């Protein structure tokens, strides 16, 4: 077998004729990689009654890797989708059957932290499903503190029962090397 560079193809002969490659560096097929910026560009050509509307004027909901739900207007993103700039941003916190909106203003998010990105239908933006009702952020915080306290007590009781059966509880604070 010959060791030929990509530009030096063997001469064309018979059925094994190989088409010459275009000049320049070898390229991967376009379907190999899809970046977040390309995904954002896919929806960038929607038409409305007023003409061309870009995604950078749409209201979006983002679920981040840490569980936070961010709602805002996408103003800009970089060419690789690694940074997203949201304006008029709110953070929506859900706990049990209530939620609260906390104004955050301008929000800059690293693309690697985005778990889910979705467009909000402005016609249904104000509709809240029946089990949820909006309360103040202080009420949501108080419920979060109560739930965290209750969950810690439950975890402590489970750990005690497991210890009685010979199991070591997770996150017991013991460091093993």
Short mmCIF file of C-alpha atoms in Angstrom, two decimals:
data_model
loop_
_atom_site.label_atom_id
_atom_site.label_comp_id
_atom_site.label_asym_id
_atom_site.label_seq_id
_atom_site.Cartn_x
_atom_site.Cartn_y
_atom_site.Cartn_z
CA UNK A 1 0.00 0.00 0.00
CA UNK A 2 1.36 3.40 -0.92
CA UNK A 3 1.58 6.26 1.55
CA UNK A 4 0.26 9.14 -0.51
CA UNK A 5 -0.86 12.53 0.81
CA UNK A 6 -4.47 13.52 0.15
CA UNK A 7 -3.45 15.76 -2.75
CA UNK A 8 -1.41 13.04 -4.56
CA UNK A 9 -4.06 10.57 -5.70
CA UNK A 10 -3.15 7.50 -7.77
CA UNK A 11 -3.88 7.76 -11.49
CA UNK A 12 -7.45 7.00 -12.58
CA UNK A 13 -7.72 3.50 -13.98
CA UNK A 14 -10.80 1.41 -14.72
CA UNK A 15 -13.59 0.76 -12.20
CA UNK A 16 -11.58 1.95 -9.20
CA UNK A 17 -11.48 5.55 -10.43
CA UNK A 18 -11.41 7.96 -7.48
CA UNK A 19 -12.67 11.53 -7.90
CA UNK A 20 -9.95 14.07 -7.11
CA UNK A 21 -10.47 15.90 -3.82
CA UNK A 22 -10.92 19.67 -3.92
CA UNK A 23 -7.89 21.77 -3.09
CA UNK A 24 -7.50 23.01 0.46
CA UNK A 25 -7.53 21.30 3.84
CA UNK A 26 -9.72 18.20 4.21
CA UNK A 27 -13.16 18.99 5.67
CA UNK A 28 -15.45 16.89 7.84
CA UNK A 29 -18.98 16.39 6.55
CA UNK A 30 -21.34 19.12 7.81
CA UNK A 31 -23.62 16.63 9.56
CA UNK A 32 -20.79 15.59 11.91
CA UNK A 33 -21.19 18.49 14.33
CA UNK A 34 -24.06 20.76 15.25
CA UNK A 35 -23.23 23.60 17.60
CA UNK A 36 -25.67 25.43 19.82
CA UNK A 37 -25.27 28.52 17.62
CA UNK A 38 -26.30 26.50 14.55
CA UNK A 39 -29.38 25.29 16.40
CA UNK A 40 -30.26 28.88 17.28
CA UNK A 41 -29.74 29.88 13.63
CA UNK A 42 -32.17 27.19 12.46
CA UNK A 43 -35.07 29.12 13.98
CA UNK A 44 -33.65 32.52 13.03
CA UNK A 45 -35.65 32.75 9.79
CA UNK A 46 -39.25 32.62 11.02
CA UNK A 47 -41.73 34.90 9.26
CA UNK A 48 -44.48 36.87 10.98
CA UNK A 49 -47.06 39.39 9.76
CA UNK A 50 -44.57 42.21 10.35
CA UNK A 51 -41.86 40.54 8.27
CA UNK A 52 -38.76 38.69 9.25
CA UNK A 53 -38.53 38.06 12.99
CA UNK A 54 -35.30 36.74 14.40
CA UNK A 55 -34.96 34.53 17.44
CA UNK A 56 -33.01 37.30 19.13
CA UNK A 57 -36.35 39.07 19.72
CA UNK A 58 -38.15 36.04 21.17
CA UNK A 59 -38.99 35.24 24.77
CA UNK A 60 -37.29 32.04 25.87
CA UNK A 61 -37.29 29.74 28.87
CA UNK A 62 -34.00 28.14 29.86
CA UNK A 63 -33.57 25.36 32.37
CA UNK A 64 -30.04 25.41 33.72
CA UNK A 65 -28.00 22.44 34.93
CA UNK A 66 -28.47 23.51 38.55
CA UNK A 67 -32.27 23.36 38.13
CA UNK A 68 -33.01 27.07 37.87
CA UNK A 69 -35.66 28.20 35.39
CA UNK A 70 -34.77 31.45 33.62
CA UNK A 71 -37.23 33.36 31.42
CA UNK A 72 -36.07 36.27 29.29
CA UNK A 73 -35.66 37.83 25.87
CA UNK A 74 -32.65 36.52 23.97
CA UNK A 75 -30.67 39.51 22.76
CA UNK A 76 -27.44 37.96 21.54
CA UNK A 77 -25.25 34.87 21.45
CA UNK A 78 -21.74 34.19 20.28
CA UNK A 79 -20.86 32.25 17.15
CA UNK A 80 -20.33 29.00 19.06
CA UNK A 81 -23.35 29.26 21.35
CA UNK A 82 -21.12 29.35 24.41
CA UNK A 83 -22.58 32.61 25.73
CA UNK A 84 -26.21 33.72 25.73
CA UNK A 85 -27.33 37.24 26.64
CA UNK A 86 -30.88 37.57 28.00
CA UNK A 87 -32.64 40.84 28.81
CA UNK A 88 -35.73 41.44 31.00
CA UNK A 89 -34.91 38.20 32.75
CA UNK A 90 -36.85 36.63 35.59
CA UNK A 91 -36.04 33.53 37.61
CA UNK A 92 -39.12 31.40 38.26
CA UNK A 93 -38.92 29.28 41.41
CA UNK A 94 -41.37 26.40 41.89
CA UNK A 95 -42.00 24.72 45.23
CA UNK A 96 -44.89 22.30 45.71
CA UNK A 97 -47.95 24.01 44.14
CA UNK A 98 -46.75 27.63 44.21
CA UNK A 99 -44.18 29.67 42.34
CA UNK A 100 -42.57 33.09 42.48
CA UNK A 101 -40.91 35.29 39.89
CA UNK A 102 -37.75 37.15 40.86
CA UNK A 103 -36.55 39.89 38.52
CA UNK A 104 -32.92 39.44 37.44
CA UNK A 105 -32.52 42.07 34.69
CA UNK A 106 -29.74 41.30 32.20
CA UNK A 107 -28.43 37.74 32.45
CA UNK A 108 -25.29 36.32 30.80
CA UNK A 109 -25.31 32.51 30.66
CA UNK A 110 -22.58 30.11 29.58
CA UNK A 111 -23.97 27.75 26.97
CA UNK A 112 -22.61 24.65 28.71
CA UNK A 113 -24.95 25.35 31.64
CA UNK A 114 -28.11 25.25 29.51
CA UNK A 115 -30.00 22.00 29.90
CA UNK A 116 -33.12 22.99 27.97
CA UNK A 117 -34.00 25.99 25.82
CA UNK A 118 -37.53 26.64 24.59
CA UNK A 119 -39.47 29.44 22.95
CA UNK A 120 -42.45 30.82 24.86
CA UNK A 121 -45.70 31.29 22.96
CA UNK A 122 -46.67 34.88 23.78
CA UNK A 123 -50.38 34.05 23.36
CA UNK A 124 -50.13 31.54 26.22
CA UNK A 125 -47.51 33.38 28.26
CA UNK A 126 -49.92 34.49 31.00
CA UNK A 127 -51.66 31.09 31.32
CA UNK A 128 -50.71 29.26 34.51
CA UNK A 129 -51.90 25.64 34.91
CA UNK A 130 -54.55 25.14 37.64
CA UNK A 131 -52.49 23.55 40.43
CA UNK A 132 -49.99 26.43 40.54
CA UNK A 133 -50.55 29.88 41.98
CA UNK A 134 -48.20 32.83 42.19
CA UNK A 135 -47.03 34.00 45.61
CA UNK A 136 -44.33 36.36 46.85
CA UNK A 137 -40.66 35.31 46.79
CA UNK A 138 -40.62 35.45 50.62
CA UNK A 139 -43.40 32.83 50.81
CA UNK A 140 -41.56 30.54 48.38
CA UNK A 141 -38.34 30.95 50.38
CA UNK A 142 -40.15 30.07 53.62
CA UNK A 143 -41.59 26.93 51.99
CA UNK A 144 -38.17 25.98 50.66
CA UNK A 145 -36.65 26.27 54.14
CA UNK A 146 -39.45 24.10 55.59
CA UNK A 147 -39.08 21.47 52.86
CA UNK A 148 -35.29 21.35 53.25
CA UNK A 149 -35.65 20.91 57.01
CA UNK A 150 -38.25 18.15 56.55
CA UNK A 151 -36.10 16.38 53.94
CA UNK A 152 -33.04 16.49 56.24
CA UNK A 153 -35.06 14.95 59.08
CA UNK A 154 -36.36 12.22 56.76
CA UNK A 155 -32.85 11.50 55.45
CA UNK A 156 -31.53 11.34 59.02
CA UNK A 157 -34.22 8.84 60.01
CA UNK A 158 -33.48 6.69 56.92
CA UNK A 159 -29.75 6.78 57.67
CA UNK A 160 -30.39 5.67 61.25
CA UNK A 161 -32.53 2.72 60.07
CA UNK A 162 -29.93 1.74 57.47
CA UNK A 163 -27.15 1.95 60.06
CA UNK A 164 -29.13 -0.45 62.27
CA UNK A 165 -29.13 -2.89 59.33
CA UNK A 166 -25.38 -2.56 58.82
CA UNK A 167 -25.33 -0.04 55.99
CA UNK A 168 -23.39 3.19 56.05
CA UNK A 169 -25.42 6.23 55.10
CA UNK A 170 -24.41 8.36 52.15
CA UNK A 171 -22.84 11.76 52.86
CA UNK A 172 -22.05 10.78 56.44
CA UNK A 173 -19.14 13.22 56.45
CA UNK A 174 -16.47 10.51 56.64
CA UNK A 175 -13.64 10.97 54.16
CA UNK A 176 -11.99 7.78 52.93
CA UNK A 177 -8.71 7.78 51.03
#
